[in-house]
Amino acid sequence: MKITNDIYHIGVNDMKIDLFEGHYIVPEGMAYNSYAIMDTKVAIMDTVDRKFTHEWLDNISATLGKRKPDYLVVQHMEPDHSANIVNFLKAYPEATVVSSAKAFAMMKNFFGNEFEDRRIVVGEGSELSLGKHTLHFVTAPMVHWPEVIMTYDSCEKVLFSADGFGKFGAVNLDNVFEEDDWDCEARRYYFGIVGKYGAQVQAVLKKAATLEIDMICPLHGPVLKDDLGHYIKQYDTWSSYQAETDGILIAYTSVYGNTEKAVLKLADKLKANGCPKVSVVDLARSDMAEAVEDAFRYTKTVFATTTYNAGIFPYMREFIESLTERGYQNRTVAFIENGSWAPLAAKVMKGMLENSKNLVYAENTVRIVSALNEESEKQLDALAEELCREYIAAKEDYADKNDMKALFKIGYGLYAVTCSDGTRDNALIVNTVSQITSTPNRIAVCINKQNYSHHVIKKTGIMNLCCLSVDTPFEVFKSFGFRSGRNENKFENLDEPRSDNGLIFLSRYINAFMSLKVEQYVDFDTHGMFICTVTEARVISNRETMTYSYYFANVKPKPETEGKKGYVCKVCGYVYEGDNLPDDFVCPLCKHGPADFEKLT
Ligand code: FEO
């Protein structure tokens, strides 16, 4: 079929294939594309699978008529495209093979011949003139074999993309532009076959971005000419391991139906909580490649399986291995485990994912001991709520519009503020600091009036603001934050340096400090705000500033709440034992109020 003025599709369809690459089901068959470029010289772009030798050679002669091909360009040596190189060279003894050095080495392995007497070796930037058409070669190593080249025809602005932009399924040989739902089978093809090589695909996309492309001619699937931006965007999303669709995949195995029951309940709860797309896959009874594709497609995956031979059920093992070997990353994941006497599937699954980058693990794991019960049903509810937090929050009728935990999302840093009452140095930890003007530099520091430092700074009008860095150990927070400088000398036995204002600054665990002079004081009932100018400023290190969220995630030890009833302070771990936390309660350690306490359950 003619696809441009000078380019013809001469590929074939395989409608009898059972498994592509011996692995992937292809219910709609498979296309092996090949192209002829008719110019002063004639180039054939790739051969086809060995089962279609004569059909393909017939296509060549029908397209070329009395002419003979001058070149066979071999972009990829996987046998679905290279199997007929020798047959072609026998049919056309005058033709020359054009390919990469690595491909010729592979020809030696496949055919015992690397055609030294009739070949042109090309690499990055090589060109081959056919007359009007000039072919520009672009190397595409590991997309998805090392020898791959792509070819750009600058005359008709056509990119021959080898396996890139290919898909499962036969093509309409009378209209190779026809494409039904390209994304679906192109995605399954991409993640099945090319998925591991995201970085290499990104490198090729960068090269392609420098070319003016009107048409993409892949070795599988339809020829692409309309809305090329869409296909390129999809490849960019997939190869950068970003989620394509906001939604949740629940991938599960179930031996006697109890895990499945939990999965189906979770799916209903997720939908009820507003999740825009929920996909449920029984790994033992579904196409594994489809499940893999979905895991890369959606933002979140729930892994649900049974404990089996002190590990996990085999299909789940295969599934997770399929993900990790393809670079699974940048997703939220959650676990449902089942086990009749010692469930450990969640631990095993998490262990298998430990080298995957940027995974956010759900706080809630569902633990089923044989069958769902009241406790595991509650865990399902909690997981459904956690996974749908953003969907619930976006819903007008569901959202909690008075959730003050939102304030914790403000990006606070943590600081040690030093001061002196004239007889003793003091310090406290604050998170309420911000620069409010730059000319001059003005800093606002807010301090709880119950802290002795508030009293001292109000009297002396000076302080040092030390920016804590991420290496600060919990002991520093304990030492400066959880006791009062009125009663104790926080710098006893410490020999710290001093700035020009005479106050101490910390010699360790900070990346900068500023000496501040109070210009203005604003009374906020429980707190006072000091508006200050900067009298001295020094950068101490390049370490990252400690943030409030980093402190919670990485520094603060888990509070010892085992066997206790009451409320725990989320800031310092202090436990208030009692049924009701008074509204005006102030944590004796860190001085935070009831909003920072949570009930122990
Ligand atoms: Fe279509 Fe990588 O062979």
XYZ file of C-alpha atoms and ligand atoms in Angstrom:
604
model
C 0.000 0.000 0.000
C 1.274 3.471 -0.931
C 1.695 5.646 2.189
C 3.472 8.731 0.745
C 4.531 9.804 -2.723
C 7.490 7.417 -2.684
C 7.010 5.105 0.283
C 5.027 1.851 0.274
C 3.973 -0.476 3.064
C 5.010 -4.011 2.073
C 4.502 -5.759 5.421
C 2.421 -8.788 6.381
C -0.045 -9.895 9.049
C 0.200 -13.018 11.168
C -3.331 -14.080 12.130
C -2.376 -17.551 13.358
C 0.255 -16.635 15.898
C -0.466 -17.989 19.388
C 2.115 -16.131 21.459
C 4.168 -13.175 20.249
C 7.805 -13.532 21.317
C 6.662 -16.862 22.770
C 5.070 -14.916 25.608
C 2.322 -12.411 24.783
C -1.187 -13.335 23.717
C -2.208 -11.426 20.589
C -5.890 -12.125 19.978
C -5.946 -9.596 17.130
C -2.886 -11.093 15.394
C 0.395 -9.342 14.754
C 1.733 -7.149 11.961
C 5.336 -7.305 10.722
C 5.797 -4.077 8.846
C 8.299 -3.525 6.075
C 8.542 -0.539 3.745
C 9.902 0.248 0.291
C 11.290 3.716 -0.505
C 11.201 4.280 -4.276
C 13.748 6.791 -5.532
C 16.728 6.762 -7.903
C 17.829 4.000 -5.589
C 15.331 1.698 -3.912
C 15.609 0.897 -0.210
C 13.688 -1.835 1.621
C 13.245 -1.165 5.323
C 13.583 -4.436 7.281
C 12.355 -7.945 6.493
C 9.539 -9.883 8.178
C 9.001 -13.038 10.245
C 10.268 -16.324 8.769
C 6.722 -17.636 8.220
C 6.056 -14.987 5.577
C 9.095 -15.177 3.264
C 7.207 -15.619 0.008
C 4.341 -13.298 0.832
C 6.854 -10.555 1.607
C 9.085 -11.198 -1.426
C 5.887 -11.127 -3.523
C 5.006 -7.758 -1.945
C 8.434 -6.416 -2.916
C 8.216 -7.547 -6.532
C 4.599 -6.361 -6.848
C 5.598 -2.916 -5.560
C 8.889 -2.582 -7.435
C 7.678 -4.042 -10.762
C 10.697 -4.415 -12.996
C 13.006 -2.547 -10.617
C 15.287 -4.242 -8.130
C 16.073 -3.042 -4.586
C 19.480 -1.462 -4.046
C 19.523 -1.541 -0.266
C 18.071 -3.555 2.587
C 18.128 -1.395 5.707
C 18.151 -3.612 8.817
C 17.106 -1.552 11.827
C 16.626 -4.389 14.282
C 17.901 -7.951 14.431
C 15.136 -9.637 16.415
C 13.995 -12.482 14.140
C 10.465 -11.128 13.632
C 12.190 -8.510 11.434
C 15.477 -10.085 10.380
C 14.537 -13.672 9.582
C 14.508 -13.070 5.817
C 17.796 -11.227 5.339
C 19.460 -14.237 3.718
C 16.394 -14.994 1.570
C 16.330 -11.373 0.411
C 20.017 -11.373 -0.479
C 19.556 -14.589 -2.448
C 16.602 -13.084 -4.332
C 18.469 -9.822 -4.957
C 22.191 -10.616 -5.328
C 23.017 -7.028 -6.305
C 21.553 -5.501 -3.134
C 23.599 -4.139 -0.224
C 22.738 -4.481 3.474
C 22.767 -1.248 5.493
C 22.910 -1.665 9.252
C 24.776 -0.973 12.480
C 28.063 -2.657 13.393
C 26.357 -4.456 16.275
C 23.657 -5.752 13.917
C 26.255 -7.193 11.546
C 27.864 -8.984 14.494
C 24.455 -10.451 15.295
C 24.017 -11.530 11.659
C 27.176 -13.572 12.069
C 25.555 -15.272 15.079
C 22.197 -15.826 13.390
C 23.339 -16.689 9.863
C 27.081 -17.434 10.131
C 27.718 -14.500 7.802
C 28.136 -10.785 8.365
C 28.090 -9.939 4.649
C 31.415 -8.085 4.599
C 31.423 -7.986 0.799
C 28.031 -6.370 0.441
C 27.333 -4.116 3.350
C 27.357 -0.504 4.541
C 27.899 0.021 8.265
C 26.061 3.060 9.643
C 26.003 4.743 13.034
C 24.737 7.898 14.724
C 24.503 10.689 12.138
C 25.332 8.517 9.097
C 23.447 9.366 5.914
C 22.516 7.411 2.810
C 21.294 9.208 -0.309
C 18.697 7.459 -2.445
C 18.287 10.421 -4.834
C 15.671 12.878 -3.607
C 15.479 11.033 -0.312
C 18.295 11.064 2.179
C 18.146 8.578 5.042
C 19.584 9.842 8.335
C 20.410 7.148 10.856
C 19.774 7.549 14.575
C 21.075 4.963 17.010
C 18.518 3.674 19.510
C 20.458 1.254 21.708
C 18.308 -0.912 24.007
C 15.064 0.166 22.401
C 14.926 -2.625 22.959
C 18.019 -4.451 21.664
C 21.515 -2.932 21.568
C 21.944 -2.852 17.773
C 18.764 -0.896 16.988
C 18.855 2.066 14.641
C 15.992 4.274 13.595
C 15.912 6.025 10.236
C 14.689 9.494 9.360
C 13.765 10.324 5.790
C 14.215 14.085 5.589
C 12.530 14.290 2.174
C 9.070 13.196 3.295
C 9.698 13.759 7.020
C 9.120 10.141 7.911
C 10.607 8.450 10.981
C 11.091 4.690 10.665
C 11.005 3.898 14.366
C 11.900 0.168 14.541
C 9.920 -1.387 17.449
C 9.244 2.068 18.918
C 5.595 3.146 18.639
C 4.643 -0.426 17.765
C 1.620 -2.269 19.093
C 0.114 -5.718 19.261
C -2.485 -6.570 16.626
C -2.614 -6.948 12.844
C -3.058 -3.921 10.599
C -5.546 -3.291 7.839
C -3.322 -3.973 4.839
C -5.654 -1.894 2.647
C -5.371 1.058 5.020
C -2.351 0.826 7.300
C -3.234 4.199 8.822
C -6.370 2.762 10.425
C -5.919 2.496 14.170
C -8.480 1.442 16.737
C -7.660 2.407 20.304
C -3.886 2.546 19.702
C -3.150 3.359 23.354
C -4.448 0.119 24.806
C -2.398 -2.440 22.871
C 0.530 -0.041 22.344
C 0.752 0.352 26.125
C 0.662 -3.403 26.743
C 3.329 -3.824 24.046
C 5.467 -0.994 25.447
C 5.477 -2.193 29.052
C 5.807 -5.834 28.079
C 8.669 -5.418 25.656
C 10.339 -2.028 25.986
C 9.307 -1.051 29.544
C 12.634 -1.826 31.208
C 14.433 0.686 28.984
C 12.737 3.959 29.926
C 16.001 5.924 30.059
C 16.972 4.758 26.566
C 13.545 5.638 25.188
C 13.854 9.071 26.759
C 17.224 9.500 25.002
C 15.666 8.637 21.626
C 12.724 10.974 22.246
C 15.206 13.787 22.832
C 16.805 13.082 19.462
C 13.379 12.831 17.796
C 12.443 16.213 19.235
C 15.041 17.796 16.938
C 13.403 16.317 13.820
C 10.374 17.556 11.939
C 8.232 14.437 11.749
C 5.054 14.078 9.683
C 4.725 10.310 9.864
C 5.982 7.450 12.037
C 6.485 4.033 10.421
C 6.961 1.407 13.144
C 7.729 -2.269 12.609
C 4.435 -3.303 14.275
C 0.997 -1.742 14.226
C -0.440 1.057 12.132
C 1.485 3.824 10.418
C 0.941 6.972 12.475
C 0.356 10.293 10.793
C -2.383 12.223 12.618
C -1.955 13.700 16.080
C 1.656 12.526 16.400
C 1.945 14.667 19.516
C -0.378 12.247 21.304
C 1.749 9.161 20.588
C 4.955 10.975 21.496
C 3.395 12.249 24.722
C 2.298 8.718 25.643
C 5.844 7.438 25.043
C 7.214 10.271 27.126
C 4.840 9.444 30.015
C 5.530 5.725 29.856
C 9.291 5.985 29.513
C 9.580 8.477 32.358
C 7.628 6.058 34.602
C 4.940 8.622 35.349
C 1.395 7.435 35.914
C -0.882 8.027 32.961
C -4.298 7.716 34.626
C -5.520 8.639 38.080
C -6.856 5.382 39.471
C -6.196 2.234 41.466
C -5.292 -1.261 40.299
C -6.064 -4.089 42.706
C -4.003 -7.086 41.619
C -4.800 -10.225 43.583
C -4.604 -13.953 43.916
C -7.072 -15.943 45.954
C -6.994 -19.651 46.742
C -10.388 -20.222 48.360
C -12.117 -16.922 47.653
C -11.543 -15.096 50.947
C -8.894 -12.740 49.599
C -11.051 -12.162 46.545
C -13.993 -11.266 48.764
C -11.862 -8.626 50.500
C -10.616 -7.311 47.158
C -14.114 -6.936 45.752
C -15.258 -5.178 48.916
C -12.297 -2.831 48.703
C -13.079 -2.097 45.052
C -16.649 -1.135 46.008
C -15.411 1.077 48.813
C -12.866 2.786 46.546
C -15.578 3.527 43.998
C -17.903 4.793 46.721
C -15.097 7.061 47.942
C -14.862 8.675 44.532
C -11.849 6.900 42.992
C -12.163 7.778 39.280
C -11.022 4.359 38.016
C -10.722 1.026 39.785
C -9.271 -1.951 37.919
C -9.418 -5.419 39.528
C -7.233 -8.224 38.167
C -7.150 -11.873 39.241
C -3.537 -12.635 38.410
C -4.119 -16.382 38.116
C -6.843 -15.973 35.509
C -5.853 -12.857 33.572
C -3.229 -11.840 31.061
C -0.162 -10.964 33.137
C 0.949 -8.391 30.539
C -2.371 -6.589 30.941
C -1.909 -6.497 34.725
C 1.645 -5.156 34.314
C 0.377 -2.510 31.902
C -2.290 -1.435 34.413
C 0.223 -1.179 37.257
C 2.280 1.241 35.169
C -0.824 3.051 33.965
C -2.468 3.903 37.281
C -1.282 6.048 40.168
C -1.812 3.375 42.840
C -1.652 -0.401 43.139
C -3.029 -2.650 45.863
C -1.255 -6.007 46.029
C -3.460 -8.682 47.604
C -2.305 -12.234 48.082
C -2.011 -15.215 50.356
C 0.950 -16.456 52.301
C 2.168 -19.576 50.523
C 5.129 -21.849 51.267
C 6.335 -19.174 53.718
C 6.360 -16.732 50.806
C 3.615 -15.511 48.508
C 1.377 -17.110 45.925
C 3.334 -17.799 42.687
C 1.308 -15.545 40.364
C 1.826 -12.586 42.676
C 5.551 -13.326 42.800
C 5.672 -13.337 38.997
C 3.659 -10.118 38.878
C 5.921 -8.222 41.267
C 9.041 -9.520 39.523
C 7.572 -8.368 36.197
C 7.142 -4.897 37.667
C 10.508 -4.575 39.361
C 12.465 -5.817 36.356
C 10.757 -3.073 34.332
C 11.696 -0.325 36.787
C 8.368 0.072 38.629
C 8.516 3.372 40.552
C 6.757 6.635 41.414
C 3.549 5.004 42.647
C 1.507 4.574 45.823
C 1.217 0.950 46.899
C -0.793 -0.903 49.523
C -1.045 -4.501 50.667
C -3.718 -7.004 51.623
C -2.325 -10.212 53.061
C -4.035 -13.446 53.990
C -2.725 -16.399 55.954
C -4.397 -19.014 58.090
C -1.749 -19.232 60.794
C 1.142 -16.848 60.073
C 0.342 -14.190 57.457
C 3.554 -12.661 56.156
C 2.666 -11.904 52.551
C 2.731 -8.120 53.080
C 6.262 -8.289 54.458
C 7.415 -10.463 51.550
C 5.784 -8.196 48.953
C 7.249 -5.068 50.509
C 10.655 -6.743 50.563
C 10.362 -7.530 46.859
C 9.660 -3.847 46.141
C 12.439 -2.465 48.342
C 14.650 -1.426 45.423
C 11.839 0.316 43.550
C 12.282 4.074 43.604
C 9.803 6.634 44.942
C 7.125 4.278 46.196
C 4.765 5.665 48.817
C 3.466 2.880 51.053
C -0.033 3.179 52.452
C -0.065 3.405 56.244
C -2.881 0.849 56.396
C -2.323 -2.801 55.560
C -5.196 -5.270 55.608
C -4.391 -8.477 57.446
C -6.819 -11.322 56.925
C -6.431 -14.415 59.024
C -8.293 -16.955 56.867
C -11.427 -14.873 56.312
C -12.599 -11.305 56.781
C -13.717 -10.434 60.302
C -14.678 -7.264 62.109
C -11.080 -6.157 62.526
C -9.995 -6.739 58.930
C -13.206 -5.117 57.667
C -12.197 -2.022 59.648
C -8.745 -2.187 58.062
C -10.397 -2.335 54.626
C -12.382 0.801 55.474
C -9.266 2.576 56.670
C -7.316 1.580 53.567
C -10.140 2.667 51.259
C -10.261 6.010 53.011
C -6.510 6.462 52.903
C -6.207 5.595 49.214
C -9.089 7.924 48.361
C -8.096 10.814 50.570
C -7.645 13.221 47.658
C -10.848 12.085 45.954
C -12.846 12.466 49.162
C -11.299 15.877 49.808
C -12.288 17.013 46.324
C -15.935 15.998 46.772
C -18.251 18.800 47.766
C -20.530 16.531 49.815
C -17.832 14.244 51.344
C -15.014 16.572 52.170
C -14.087 17.429 55.752
C -13.923 21.192 55.381
C -12.648 21.754 58.878
C -9.605 19.470 58.859
C -6.948 21.489 60.624
C -4.335 18.859 59.784
C -4.115 20.864 56.559
C -1.954 23.300 58.495
C 0.710 20.633 58.866
C 1.167 20.711 55.109
C 2.635 24.204 55.285
C 6.315 23.694 54.571
C 7.838 24.574 57.904
C 11.520 24.413 58.644
C 12.809 23.703 62.140
C 15.088 26.125 63.947
C 16.973 26.397 67.204
C 16.545 29.938 68.568
C 19.215 30.963 71.079
C 19.049 33.846 73.539
C 20.455 34.813 76.905
C 18.954 36.346 80.070
C 22.367 37.762 80.979
C 23.276 34.969 83.332
C 22.506 31.888 81.305
C 22.314 30.939 77.627
C 19.087 29.394 76.479
C 17.617 27.838 73.332
C 14.336 26.466 72.103
C 13.060 24.801 68.955
C 10.564 26.665 66.749
C 8.977 26.035 63.395
C 7.198 29.352 63.003
C 9.746 31.425 61.141
C 9.378 33.268 57.896
C 11.079 36.010 55.956
C 8.556 38.789 55.461
C 10.515 41.451 53.532
C 13.804 41.539 51.670
C 14.615 45.268 51.631
C 15.496 45.332 54.388
C 15.602 41.672 55.306
C 12.955 41.148 57.956
C 12.242 37.861 59.689
C 9.160 37.009 61.757
C 9.610 34.517 64.584
C 6.597 33.392 66.572
C 7.132 31.925 70.053
C 4.728 30.443 72.597
C 4.507 32.709 75.646
C 4.902 29.712 77.946
C 8.454 29.291 76.762
C 11.054 31.024 78.916
C 12.795 32.182 75.708
C 9.760 34.310 74.822
C 10.162 36.168 78.083
C 13.926 36.575 77.586
C 13.752 37.760 73.959
C 10.984 40.200 74.777
C 13.289 41.699 77.404
C 16.616 41.622 75.514
C 15.384 42.189 71.919
C 17.958 39.876 70.357
C 18.182 36.207 69.335
C 20.097 33.902 67.023
C 18.109 31.839 64.549
C 19.971 28.583 63.787
C 18.661 26.658 60.750
C 18.750 22.982 61.666
C 19.947 20.607 58.964
C 18.673 17.102 58.216
C 21.476 15.432 60.185
C 20.156 16.811 63.495
C 19.558 13.898 65.895
C 16.490 13.606 68.108
C 18.659 14.346 71.184
C 19.030 17.961 70.029
C 15.251 18.374 69.869
C 14.929 16.734 73.257
C 17.622 18.851 74.806
C 16.414 22.242 73.506
C 12.740 21.549 72.973
C 11.391 19.443 75.793
C 12.616 21.230 78.946
C 12.568 24.768 80.255
C 15.577 27.071 80.275
C 14.214 28.741 83.398
C 14.995 25.639 85.400
C 17.844 24.040 83.512
C 21.022 25.123 81.762
C 20.625 23.706 78.268
C 24.237 24.527 77.398
C 25.863 23.026 80.473
C 29.165 21.434 79.472
C 28.761 22.707 75.916
C 31.332 25.121 74.547
C 29.549 26.750 71.631
C 30.783 29.672 69.504
C 29.266 33.144 69.708
C 28.227 35.677 67.095
C 28.852 39.424 67.225
C 25.766 40.005 69.367
C 27.304 37.811 72.074
C 24.767 35.001 71.715
C 25.572 31.375 71.110
C 25.074 29.700 67.756
C 25.217 25.922 67.388
C 28.490 24.540 66.111
C 26.877 21.388 64.708
C 23.650 20.347 62.969
C 22.933 23.690 61.351
C 23.413 24.956 57.805
C 23.162 28.675 58.613
C 22.397 31.112 61.372
C 21.152 34.701 61.534
C 21.461 37.162 64.368
C 18.167 38.971 64.765
C 17.290 42.280 66.371
C 13.652 42.742 67.369
C 12.008 45.741 65.692
C 8.409 45.097 66.549
C 6.388 42.772 68.759
C 2.858 41.595 67.993
C 0.802 39.982 70.734
C -1.205 36.947 69.599
C -2.625 35.856 72.984
C -0.897 32.500 73.370
C 2.079 33.514 71.229
C 4.139 36.571 70.534
C 5.507 37.458 67.139
C 8.915 39.108 66.949
C 9.527 41.064 63.747
C 13.271 41.346 63.394
C 16.025 42.729 61.199
C 19.113 40.683 60.400
C 22.338 41.962 61.964
C 24.574 39.040 61.005
C 24.153 36.011 58.736
C 26.514 33.087 58.091
C 26.178 29.963 55.935
C 27.662 26.968 57.749
C 27.060 24.029 55.363
C 25.226 22.900 52.237
C 23.163 20.267 54.019
C 19.418 20.429 53.508
C 17.293 22.323 56.018
C 15.358 20.111 58.430
C 11.666 20.397 57.723
C 8.824 19.556 60.033
C 7.751 16.676 57.786
C 11.319 15.328 57.554
C 11.516 15.403 61.339
C 8.313 13.374 61.654
C 9.296 10.885 58.984
C 12.946 10.372 59.849
C 13.977 11.756 63.228
C 11.236 11.497 65.813
C 11.171 8.030 67.421
C 7.866 6.225 67.633
C 6.221 7.068 70.975
C 5.954 4.262 73.499
C 2.216 3.834 73.663
C 2.002 0.077 74.067
C -0.655 -0.755 76.658
C -1.483 2.925 77.285
C -4.865 4.601 76.873
C -5.379 8.284 76.235
C -3.756 10.745 73.849
C -0.268 11.015 72.354
C 1.425 14.255 71.356
C 2.375 13.974 67.719
C 5.189 16.462 68.135
C 7.168 15.003 71.026
C 5.483 11.672 71.844
C 4.245 12.695 75.314
C 1.350 10.465 76.362
C -1.598 11.952 78.255
C -3.351 9.103 80.037
C -7.029 9.846 80.473
C -10.337 9.536 78.693
C -10.690 13.170 77.706
C -7.963 15.623 76.808
C -8.880 19.052 78.228
C -9.428 21.739 75.553
C -6.836 23.988 77.131
C -4.268 21.260 77.659
C -0.677 22.200 76.835
C 1.921 19.494 76.321
C 4.344 19.735 79.256
C 7.245 18.736 77.028
C 6.836 20.676 73.794
C 4.067 23.137 74.703
C 1.777 22.150 71.822
C -1.982 22.106 72.317
C -4.771 19.529 71.799
C -4.672 19.936 67.998
C -1.336 18.129 68.041
C -2.590 15.174 70.069
C -4.185 12.055 68.709
C -6.238 9.456 70.529
C -4.612 6.117 71.244
C -6.710 3.225 70.001
Fe 9.513 -6.590 16.885
Fe 12.045 -6.398 18.922
O 11.083 -7.193 17.575
